[in-house]
Coordinates of C-alpha atoms and ligand atoms in Angstrom, one line a residue:
X169 CA 41.6 12.1 6.5
X170 CA 42.2 15.9 6.0
X171 CA 40.8 18.2 8.8
X172 CA 37.1 18.9 8.4
X173 CA 35.4 21.9 10.1
X174 CA 34.4 21.2 13.7
X175 CA 30.9 20.1 14.6
X176 CA 28.8 18.0 17.1
X177 CA 30.1 14.5 17.8
X178 CA 26.9 12.6 18.5
X179 CA 24.8 11.6 15.4
X180 CA 21.9 10.5 17.5
X181 CA 21.8 13.6 19.6
X182 CA 22.0 15.8 16.5
X183 CA 19.1 13.9 14.9
X184 CA 17.0 14.2 18.1
X185 CA 17.6 17.9 18.2
X186 CA 16.6 18.1 14.5
X187 CA 13.4 16.1 15.0
X188 CA 12.5 18.3 18.0
X189 CA 13.2 21.7 16.5
X190 CA 14.0 21.3 12.8
X191 CA 14.1 25.0 12.0
X192 CA 15.6 26.4 15.2
X193 CA 18.3 23.8 15.7
X194 CA 20.6 24.9 12.9
X195 CA 21.7 28.4 14.0
X196 CA 22.9 27.3 17.5
X197 CA 25.1 24.7 15.7
X198 CA 26.7 27.4 13.5
X199 CA 27.1 29.7 16.6
X200 CA 28.8 27.0 18.5
X201 CA 31.1 25.5 15.9
X202 CA 31.4 28.3 13.4
X203 CA 30.4 28.3 9.7
X204 CA 31.1 25.9 8.0
X205 CA 30.5 23.1 10.5
X206 CA 30.3 19.3 10.1
X207 CA 27.5 16.9 10.9
X208 CA 28.7 13.6 12.3
X209 CA 27.9 10.6 10.1
X210 CA 29.2 8.1 7.7
X211 CA 30.3 10.0 5.7
X212 CA 30.4 13.2 7.7
X213 CA 28.6 16.1 6.1
X214 CA 30.1 19.6 5.9
X215 CA 27.6 22.4 5.6
X216 CA 27.4 26.2 5.4
X217 CA 24.9 29.0 5.5
X218 CA 27.4 31.6 4.5
X219 CA 26.7 33.2 1.0
X220 CA 30.4 32.7 0.1
X221 CA 30.2 29.0 0.9
X222 CA 26.8 28.7 -0.7
X223 CA 28.2 30.3 -3.9
X224 CA 31.1 27.8 -3.9
X225 CA 28.6 24.9 -3.7
X226 CA 26.0 26.2 -6.2
X227 CA 28.5 27.3 -8.8
X228 CA 30.8 24.3 -8.7
X229 CA 30.7 21.9 -11.6
X230 CA 27.6 19.7 -11.1
X231 CA 29.7 16.6 -11.7
X232 CA 31.5 17.4 -8.3
X233 CA 28.5 16.0 -6.5
X234 CA 26.4 12.8 -6.3
X235 CA 23.1 12.5 -4.3
X236 CA 23.9 11.0 -0.9
X237 CA 20.6 9.3 -0.2
X238 CA 20.3 6.8 -3.1
X239 CA 18.4 4.5 -0.7
X240 CA 15.4 6.7 -1.2
X241 CA 14.9 4.9 -4.5
X242 CA 12.7 2.5 -2.5
X243 CA 10.2 5.4 -2.1
X244 CA 10.7 7.3 -5.3
X245 CA 11.8 4.7 -7.9
X246 CA 15.2 3.9 -9.5
X247 CA 14.9 6.5 -12.3
X248 CA 13.8 9.4 -10.1
X249 CA 15.6 12.5 -11.3
X250 CA 16.3 13.6 -7.8
X251 CA 18.4 10.5 -7.2
X252 CA 20.3 10.5 -10.5
X253 CA 23.6 12.3 -11.2
X254 CA 25.8 13.6 -14.1
X255 CA 24.6 13.1 -17.7
X256 CA 21.5 11.1 -16.6
X257 CA 20.3 13.9 -14.3
X258 CA 21.0 16.6 -16.9
X259 CA 19.1 14.7 -19.6
X260 CA 16.0 14.1 -17.5
X261 CA 16.1 17.7 -16.2
X262 CA 16.2 19.1 -19.7
X263 CA 13.3 16.9 -20.7
X264 CA 11.3 18.0 -17.7
X265 CA 12.0 21.8 -17.8
X266 CA 9.5 23.0 -20.5
X267 CA 6.3 22.5 -18.4
X268 CA 7.8 24.5 -15.6
X269 CA 8.6 27.7 -17.4
X270 CA 7.0 31.0 -16.4
X271 CA 4.4 31.3 -19.1
X272 CA 3.2 27.6 -18.8
X273 CA 3.1 28.0 -15.0
X274 CA 0.9 31.1 -15.3
X275 CA -1.6 29.1 -17.3
X276 CA -2.4 27.1 -14.1
X277 CA -3.5 30.4 -12.3
X278 CA -7.2 30.2 -13.0
X279 CA -7.4 26.5 -11.9
X280 CA -5.5 27.3 -8.7
X281 CA -7.9 30.0 -7.7
X282 CA -11.0 27.9 -8.4
X283 CA -9.5 25.0 -6.4
X284 CA -8.8 27.2 -3.5
X285 CA -12.4 28.5 -3.6
X286 CA -13.8 25.0 -3.9
X287 CA -11.9 23.5 -1.0
X288 CA -12.9 26.3 1.3
X289 CA -16.5 26.7 0.1
X290 CA -18.0 25.1 3.2
X291 CA -16.1 27.2 5.7
X292 CA -18.6 28.7 8.1
X293 CA -18.1 31.2 11.0
X294 CA -16.9 29.5 14.2
X295 CA -15.8 26.4 12.4
X296 CA -12.4 25.1 13.1
X297 CA -10.2 24.2 10.1
X298 CA -6.8 22.7 9.8
X299 CA -5.1 24.9 7.2
X300 CA -2.3 22.5 6.4
X301 CA -4.8 19.7 5.5
X302 CA -6.9 22.0 3.3
X303 CA -3.8 23.4 1.6
X304 CA -2.6 19.8 1.1
X305 CA -5.8 19.0 -0.7
X306 CA -5.6 22.1 -2.9
X307 CA -2.0 21.6 -3.9
X308 CA -2.5 17.9 -4.5
X309 CA -5.4 18.8 -6.9
X310 CA -3.3 21.5 -8.5
X311 CA -0.4 19.2 -9.2
X312 CA -2.7 16.4 -10.4
X313 CA -4.5 18.7 -12.8
X314 CA -1.2 20.1 -14.0
X315 CA 0.3 16.7 -14.5
X316 CA -2.7 14.7 -15.8
X317 CA -5.2 17.3 -17.1
X318 CA -8.8 17.2 -15.9
X319 CA -10.2 14.7 -18.4
X320 CA -11.3 12.1 -15.7
X321 CA -12.1 13.8 -12.4
X322 CA -13.2 10.5 -10.7
X323 CA -10.0 8.7 -11.6
X324 CA -8.0 11.7 -10.4
X325 CA -9.9 11.6 -7.0
X326 CA -9.0 8.0 -6.7
X327 CA -5.4 8.7 -7.5
X328 CA -5.3 11.6 -5.0
X329 CA -6.5 9.3 -2.2
X330 CA -4.0 6.6 -3.1
X331 CA -1.2 9.2 -3.1
X332 CA -2.2 10.7 0.2
X333 CA -2.4 7.3 1.8
X334 CA 1.0 6.4 0.4
X335 CA 2.7 9.6 1.5
X336 CA 1.1 9.8 4.9
X337 CA 2.1 6.2 5.5
X338 CA 5.8 7.0 5.3
X339 CA 6.9 7.5 8.9
X340 CA 10.1 9.5 9.4
X341 CA 11.5 6.4 11.1
X342 CA 11.1 4.3 7.9
X343 CA 12.5 7.2 5.9
X344 CA 15.5 7.8 8.1
X345 CA 16.5 4.2 9.1
X346 CA 16.7 1.8 6.1
X347 CA 17.1 -1.1 8.6
X348 CA 13.5 -0.6 9.7
X349 CA 12.2 -1.3 6.1
X350 CA 11.1 -4.8 6.7
X351 CA 7.9 -6.5 5.4
X352 CA 7.3 -8.4 8.6
X353 CA 5.0 -11.0 7.0
X354 CA 3.0 -8.3 5.3
X355 CA 2.0 -6.6 8.7
X356 CA 4.4 -3.7 9.3
X357 CA 4.1 -0.1 8.0
X358 CA 6.7 -0.8 5.4
X359 CA 4.6 -3.7 4.0
X360 CA 1.6 -1.5 3.8
X361 CA 3.7 1.1 2.0
X362 CA 4.8 -1.4 -0.6
X363 CA 1.2 -2.6 -1.2
X364 CA 0.0 1.0 -1.8
X365 CA 3.0 1.7 -4.0
X366 CA 2.2 -1.3 -6.2
X367 CA -1.3 -0.1 -6.6
X368 CA -0.2 3.4 -7.5
X369 CA 2.4 2.2 -10.0
X370 CA -0.3 0.1 -11.8
X371 CA -2.5 3.2 -12.1
X372 CA 0.3 5.4 -13.3
X373 CA 1.4 2.8 -15.9
X374 CA -2.2 2.7 -17.3
X375 CA -2.3 6.5 -17.5
X376 CA 1.1 6.6 -19.3
X377 CA -0.1 3.9 -21.8
X378 CA -3.2 5.9 -22.5
X379 CA -1.2 9.1 -23.0
X380 CA 1.0 7.4 -25.5
X381 CA -1.9 6.6 -27.8
X382 CA -3.9 9.8 -27.3
X383 CA -3.1 12.9 -29.3
X384 CA -0.9 15.7 -27.8
X385 CA -2.5 17.6 -24.9
X386 CA -1.3 20.4 -22.6
X387 CA -0.8 18.5 -19.4
X388 CA 2.7 17.6 -18.1
X389 CA 2.2 13.8 -18.7
X390 CA 1.4 14.5 -22.3
X391 CA 4.4 16.8 -22.7
X392 CA 6.7 14.2 -21.1
X393 CA 5.4 11.5 -23.5
X394 CA 6.1 13.8 -26.5
X395 CA 9.5 15.0 -25.2
X396 CA 12.7 13.8 -27.1
X397 CA 16.3 14.1 -25.9
X398 CA 19.2 15.3 -28.0
X399 CA 19.4 11.9 -29.7
X400 CA 15.7 12.0 -30.5
X401 CA 14.9 9.4 -27.9
X402 CA 11.7 9.5 -25.9
X403 CA 11.5 8.8 -22.1
X404 CA 10.9 5.2 -21.1
X405 CA 7.7 4.3 -19.2
X406 CA 9.7 3.8 -16.0
X407 CA 11.4 7.2 -16.4
X408 CA 8.0 8.9 -16.9
X409 CA 6.4 7.0 -14.0
X410 CA 9.2 7.8 -11.6
X411 CA 9.1 11.5 -12.6
X412 CA 5.3 11.6 -12.1
X413 CA 5.7 10.3 -8.6
X414 CA 8.5 12.8 -7.9
X415 CA 6.5 15.7 -9.2
X416 CA 3.5 14.8 -7.0
X417 CA 5.7 14.1 -4.0
X418 CA 7.9 17.2 -4.4
X419 CA 5.1 19.4 -5.6
X420 CA 2.2 19.1 -3.2
X421 CA 3.3 18.7 0.4
X422 CA 6.0 21.3 0.0
X423 CA 3.7 24.0 -1.2
X424 CA 1.0 23.0 1.3
X425 CA 3.4 23.4 4.2
X426 CA 4.5 26.8 3.0
X427 CA 0.9 28.0 2.6
X428 CA 0.1 26.8 6.1
X429 CA 3.1 28.6 7.5
X430 CA 2.0 31.8 5.8
X431 CA -1.4 31.6 7.5
X432 CA 0.3 30.8 10.8
X433 CA 2.7 33.7 10.6
X434 CA 0.2 36.3 9.4
X435 CA -2.2 35.5 12.2
X436 CA 0.3 35.7 15.1
X437 CA -0.7 38.7 17.2
X438 CA 2.8 40.2 16.8
X439 CA 2.3 40.2 13.0
X440 CA -1.1 41.9 13.0
X441 CA 0.2 44.9 11.0
X442 CA 1.5 42.6 8.3
X443 CA -1.9 41.0 8.0
X444 CA -3.7 44.3 7.9
X445 CA -1.4 45.6 5.2
X446 CA -1.9 42.5 3.1
X447 CA -5.7 42.7 3.6
X448 CA -5.7 46.3 2.5
X449 CA -3.7 45.4 -0.6
X450 CA -6.1 42.6 -1.5
X451 CA -9.2 44.7 -0.8
X452 CA -8.0 47.4 -3.1
X453 CA -8.2 44.9 -6.0
X454 CA -12.0 45.3 -6.0
X455 CA -14.6 42.6 -6.5
X456 CA -13.5 40.3 -9.2
X457 CA -9.8 40.9 -10.0
X458 CA -8.0 39.2 -12.8
X459 CA -5.9 36.3 -11.7
X460 CA -2.8 38.1 -13.1
X461 CA -3.6 41.2 -11.0
X462 CA -3.9 39.1 -7.8
X463 CA -0.6 37.4 -8.7
X464 CA 1.2 40.7 -9.1
X465 CA 0.6 42.2 -5.7
X466 CA 3.9 43.3 -4.2
X467 CA 3.1 42.9 -0.5
X468 CA 1.5 39.5 -1.2
X469 CA 4.7 38.4 -2.9
X470 CA 6.8 39.8 0.0
X471 CA 4.7 37.8 2.5
X472 CA 5.3 34.6 0.5
X473 CA 9.0 35.3 0.3
X474 CA 9.3 36.1 4.0
X475 CA 7.4 32.9 4.8
X476 CA 9.8 30.9 2.7
X477 CA 12.7 32.6 4.5
X478 CA 11.5 32.4 8.1
X479 CA 10.0 28.9 7.7
X480 CA 12.3 27.1 5.3
X481 CA 11.0 23.8 4.2
X482 CA 14.4 22.2 4.1
X483 CA 16.4 23.9 7.0
X484 CA 19.0 21.1 7.1
X485 CA 21.2 20.5 4.1
X486 CA 20.0 18.3 1.2
X487 CA 22.9 15.9 1.3
X488 CA 25.4 15.6 -1.6
X489 CA 28.5 13.4 -1.7
X490 CA 31.7 14.9 -3.1
X491 CA 33.0 13.0 -6.1
X492 CA 36.1 15.1 -6.2
X493 CA 37.7 17.6 -3.7
X494 CA 36.0 21.0 -3.2
X495 CA 37.5 24.2 -1.8
X496 CA 35.0 25.5 0.8
X497 CA 35.9 28.6 2.8
X498 CA 39.5 27.7 3.5
X499 CA 38.9 24.0 3.7
X500 CA 39.9 21.5 1.0
X501 CA 37.1 18.9 1.4
X502 CA 38.1 15.5 0.1
X503 CA 36.1 13.3 -2.2
X504 CA 33.7 11.0 -0.3
X505 CA 32.5 13.5 2.4
X506 CA 29.0 15.0 2.3
X507 CA 28.5 18.7 1.6
X508 CA 25.4 20.9 1.7
X509 CA 23.8 24.2 2.2
X510 CA 22.2 24.8 5.6
X511 CA 19.2 26.9 4.7
X512 CA 18.3 27.1 8.4
X513 CA 21.5 29.1 8.9
X514 CA 21.5 31.1 5.7
X515 CA 18.0 32.5 6.3
X516 CA 18.7 33.6 9.8
X517 CA 21.9 35.7 9.4
X518 CA 21.6 39.0 11.3
X519 CA 23.7 40.8 8.7
X520 CA 21.3 40.0 6.0
X521 CA 18.0 39.7 7.9
X522 CA 18.0 42.0 11.0
X523 CA 15.9 40.5 13.8
X524 CA 15.8 37.2 11.8
X525 CA 13.2 35.5 14.0
X526 CA 10.7 38.3 13.3
X527 CA 8.3 37.9 10.4
X528 CA 8.9 41.1 8.4
X529 CA 7.7 41.0 4.8
X530 CA 8.9 44.6 4.3
X531 CA 12.5 43.4 4.1
X532 CA 11.6 42.1 0.6
X533 CA 10.3 45.5 -0.5
X534 CA 13.4 47.2 0.8
X535 CA 16.1 45.2 -0.9
X536 CA 16.8 42.3 -3.2
X537 CA 18.7 39.2 -2.1
X538 CA 21.2 37.3 -4.2
X539 CA 20.6 33.6 -5.1
X540 CA 23.3 32.8 -2.5
X541 CA 21.5 34.7 0.3
X542 CA 17.9 33.6 -0.2
X543 CA 17.8 29.9 -1.0
X544 CA 14.4 28.4 -0.2
X545 CA 14.4 26.5 -3.4
X546 CA 18.1 25.5 -3.3
X547 CA 20.3 26.4 -6.1
X548 CA 22.7 25.4 -8.9
X549 CA 22.0 22.4 -11.1
X550 CA 19.5 21.0 -8.6
X551 CA 17.5 24.1 -7.9
X552 CA 13.8 23.3 -7.4
X553 CA 12.3 22.5 -10.7
X554 CA 8.9 23.7 -9.5
X555 CA 10.0 27.0 -7.8
X556 CA 8.0 29.2 -10.2
X557 CA 4.9 27.0 -9.9
X558 CA 5.2 26.8 -6.1
X559 CA 5.6 30.6 -5.6
X560 CA 2.7 31.3 -8.0
X561 CA 0.4 28.8 -6.2
X562 CA 1.3 30.2 -2.8
X563 CA 0.4 33.8 -3.8
X564 CA -2.9 32.7 -5.4
X565 CA -4.1 30.4 -2.7
X566 CA -3.2 32.8 0.1
X567 CA -4.7 35.8 -1.8
X568 CA -7.9 33.9 -2.7
X569 CA -8.6 32.6 0.8
X570 CA -7.8 35.8 2.6
X571 CA -10.1 37.7 0.2
X572 CA -13.0 35.4 1.3
X573 CA -12.4 34.8 5.0
X574 CA -11.3 36.3 8.2
X575 CA -9.6 33.7 10.5
X576 CA -7.8 33.5 13.8
X577 CA -5.4 30.9 15.2
X578 CA -7.1 28.4 17.5
X579 CA -4.1 28.4 19.8
X580 CA -1.4 31.0 20.3
X581 CA 1.2 28.5 21.4
X582 CA 4.3 29.0 19.3
X583 CA 4.8 26.3 16.8
X584 CA 8.5 25.1 16.4
X585 CA 7.6 22.9 13.5
X586 CA 8.1 19.2 13.1
X587 CA 9.6 16.9 10.5
X588 CA 6.9 15.8 8.0
X589 CA 8.3 13.2 5.6
X590 CA 11.5 15.0 4.6
X591 CA 10.2 18.6 5.3
X592 CA 9.9 20.9 8.2
X593 CA 6.2 21.7 8.6
X594 CA 3.9 23.1 11.3
X595 CA 3.6 20.7 14.2
X596 CA -0.1 21.0 14.6
X597 CA -1.2 21.7 11.1
X598 CA -2.2 25.3 11.9
X599 CA -5.7 25.0 13.4
X600 CA -7.7 28.1 12.8
X601 CA -11.2 29.4 13.6
X602 CA -13.2 30.9 10.8
X603 CA -14.4 34.3 12.1
X604 CA -16.2 35.8 9.1
X605 CA -17.1 35.0 5.6
X606 CA -16.5 38.1 3.6
X607 CA -18.9 39.3 0.9
Ligands
HEM913 C1 7.2 26.0 -1.5 C2 7.3 24.9 -2.2 C3 8.6 24.2 -2.5 C4 9.9 24.4 -1.9 C5 10.2 25.2 -0.7 C6 10.8 23.5 -2.6 C7 12.1 23.3 -2.3 C8 13.0 22.6 -3.0 C9 14.4 22.4 -2.7 C10 15.1 23.2 -1.6 C11 15.0 21.6 -3.6 C12 16.4 21.3 -3.8 C13 16.8 20.1 -3.1 C14 18.3 19.8 -3.3 O1 19.1 20.7 -3.3 O2 18.6 18.6 -3.6 C15 13.9 21.2 -4.5 C16 14.1 20.3 -5.6 C17 13.0 19.9 -6.4 N1 11.7 20.3 -6.4 FE1 11.0 21.7 -5.1 N2 10.1 22.9 -3.6 C18 8.8 23.3 -3.6 C19 7.8 23.0 -4.5 C20 8.0 22.2 -5.6 C21 7.0 21.9 -6.7 C22 5.6 22.6 -6.7 C23 7.5 21.0 -7.5 C24 7.0 20.4 -8.8 C25 5.8 20.6 -9.3 C26 8.9 20.8 -7.1 C27 9.7 19.9 -7.7 C28 11.1 19.7 -7.4 C29 12.0 18.8 -8.1 C30 11.6 17.9 -9.3 C31 13.2 18.9 -7.5 C32 14.5 18.1 -7.9 C33 15.3 18.9 -8.8 C34 16.6 18.2 -9.2 O3 17.1 17.3 -8.5 O4 17.1 18.5 -10.3 N3 9.1 21.5 -5.9 N4 12.7 21.8 -4.1

């Protein structure tokens, strides 16, 4: 085996460190072993947070890589785009792109603001709220509306409950250790997961069947039913169902976590100036601003970008397996090893982000970062499909809630984050006290 970059030798210890401090554990590894460094495993995984290495990975021919964690098909379905490779991945990605373009995404703006208002309408002074939970409900409704339209609100509510139960029932242990996925006579957590999954699939299949006979609508499901590939072929029911699940899974908890981190960061006492500056910008919009005006506020955008930098959702590399050798910063990595971008290193480089642990939205007003320096949504052929939608939703939810309420953190204890399903989210969900309802 050719020489790989150095790295820690214990897989278990590295995993424990990741589970304890998902965002903070990456930089010490790069400091100790250098960049690139290797994670132990079978196969080992080489990762980098250096823009030169990141560029080498994101600009390589996509057929260089295969997804490493095909076993996730148990959760996502066999035809989930995120688990496919090569021509199959390209075909599905092309079919899925149109609903996620800028103009389409902006059409969701009004609904996002109304949902943010509705889910916070009962906030009263002195009440404690868990921002992550509220954000999760908002983003779940946003994605359900975008995906299925709003024709049947009650059915959507049922679907939302089913999905939340299903996702919250996936423990990191089941996700990380395939050997624990046993039905145990129908009693274990995995059996419960399978029961919920069956129920969900039945409901989705019924919705797909209905969309096939209905006329064209604007929602994503309808667009997927109408989509045709280069050979004029439609997507199969299984393909559509697995992508619907992927969109809801990839699209709601991710955005909710990032919104919760934004509230957390802004309300830390050391970031009071950032909160004040944002509040001033939002107040200057007057009483009933257009959604587009709210969406275009530069400091609001900088706050969201800084949140995605400082609190990356996927600080550890999304694993890829090399199908052919790759040159990475002086190493010739052989086929068969894993490779990935360590966002938790990239976003904390002193040379790019001075005082990297500080929350400083101003850095995004002062300079632009390349797609190999700032990578919250990944890059290359597998860059997040929902990036524009997520960024749009973050700005509008944050802006809408801050215009209506003053809040403070219920506890000032620093939050190192914890692994929630596959993402690094706030450990305690960001508990806040409502201070004032603004006129
Ligand atoms: C703040 C919110 C979000 C963040 C930080 C985020 C981050 C990411 C990252 C880092 C990847 C790349 C993973 C890899 O390299 O394999 C990814 C992939 C993906 N994301 Fe997101 N995401 C967010 C929200 C969304 C939303 C709202 C949607 C859909 C509505 C979405 C759909 C997807 C899909 C479908 C992929 C797979 C793309 C592919 O394999 O071709 N994400 N996301």
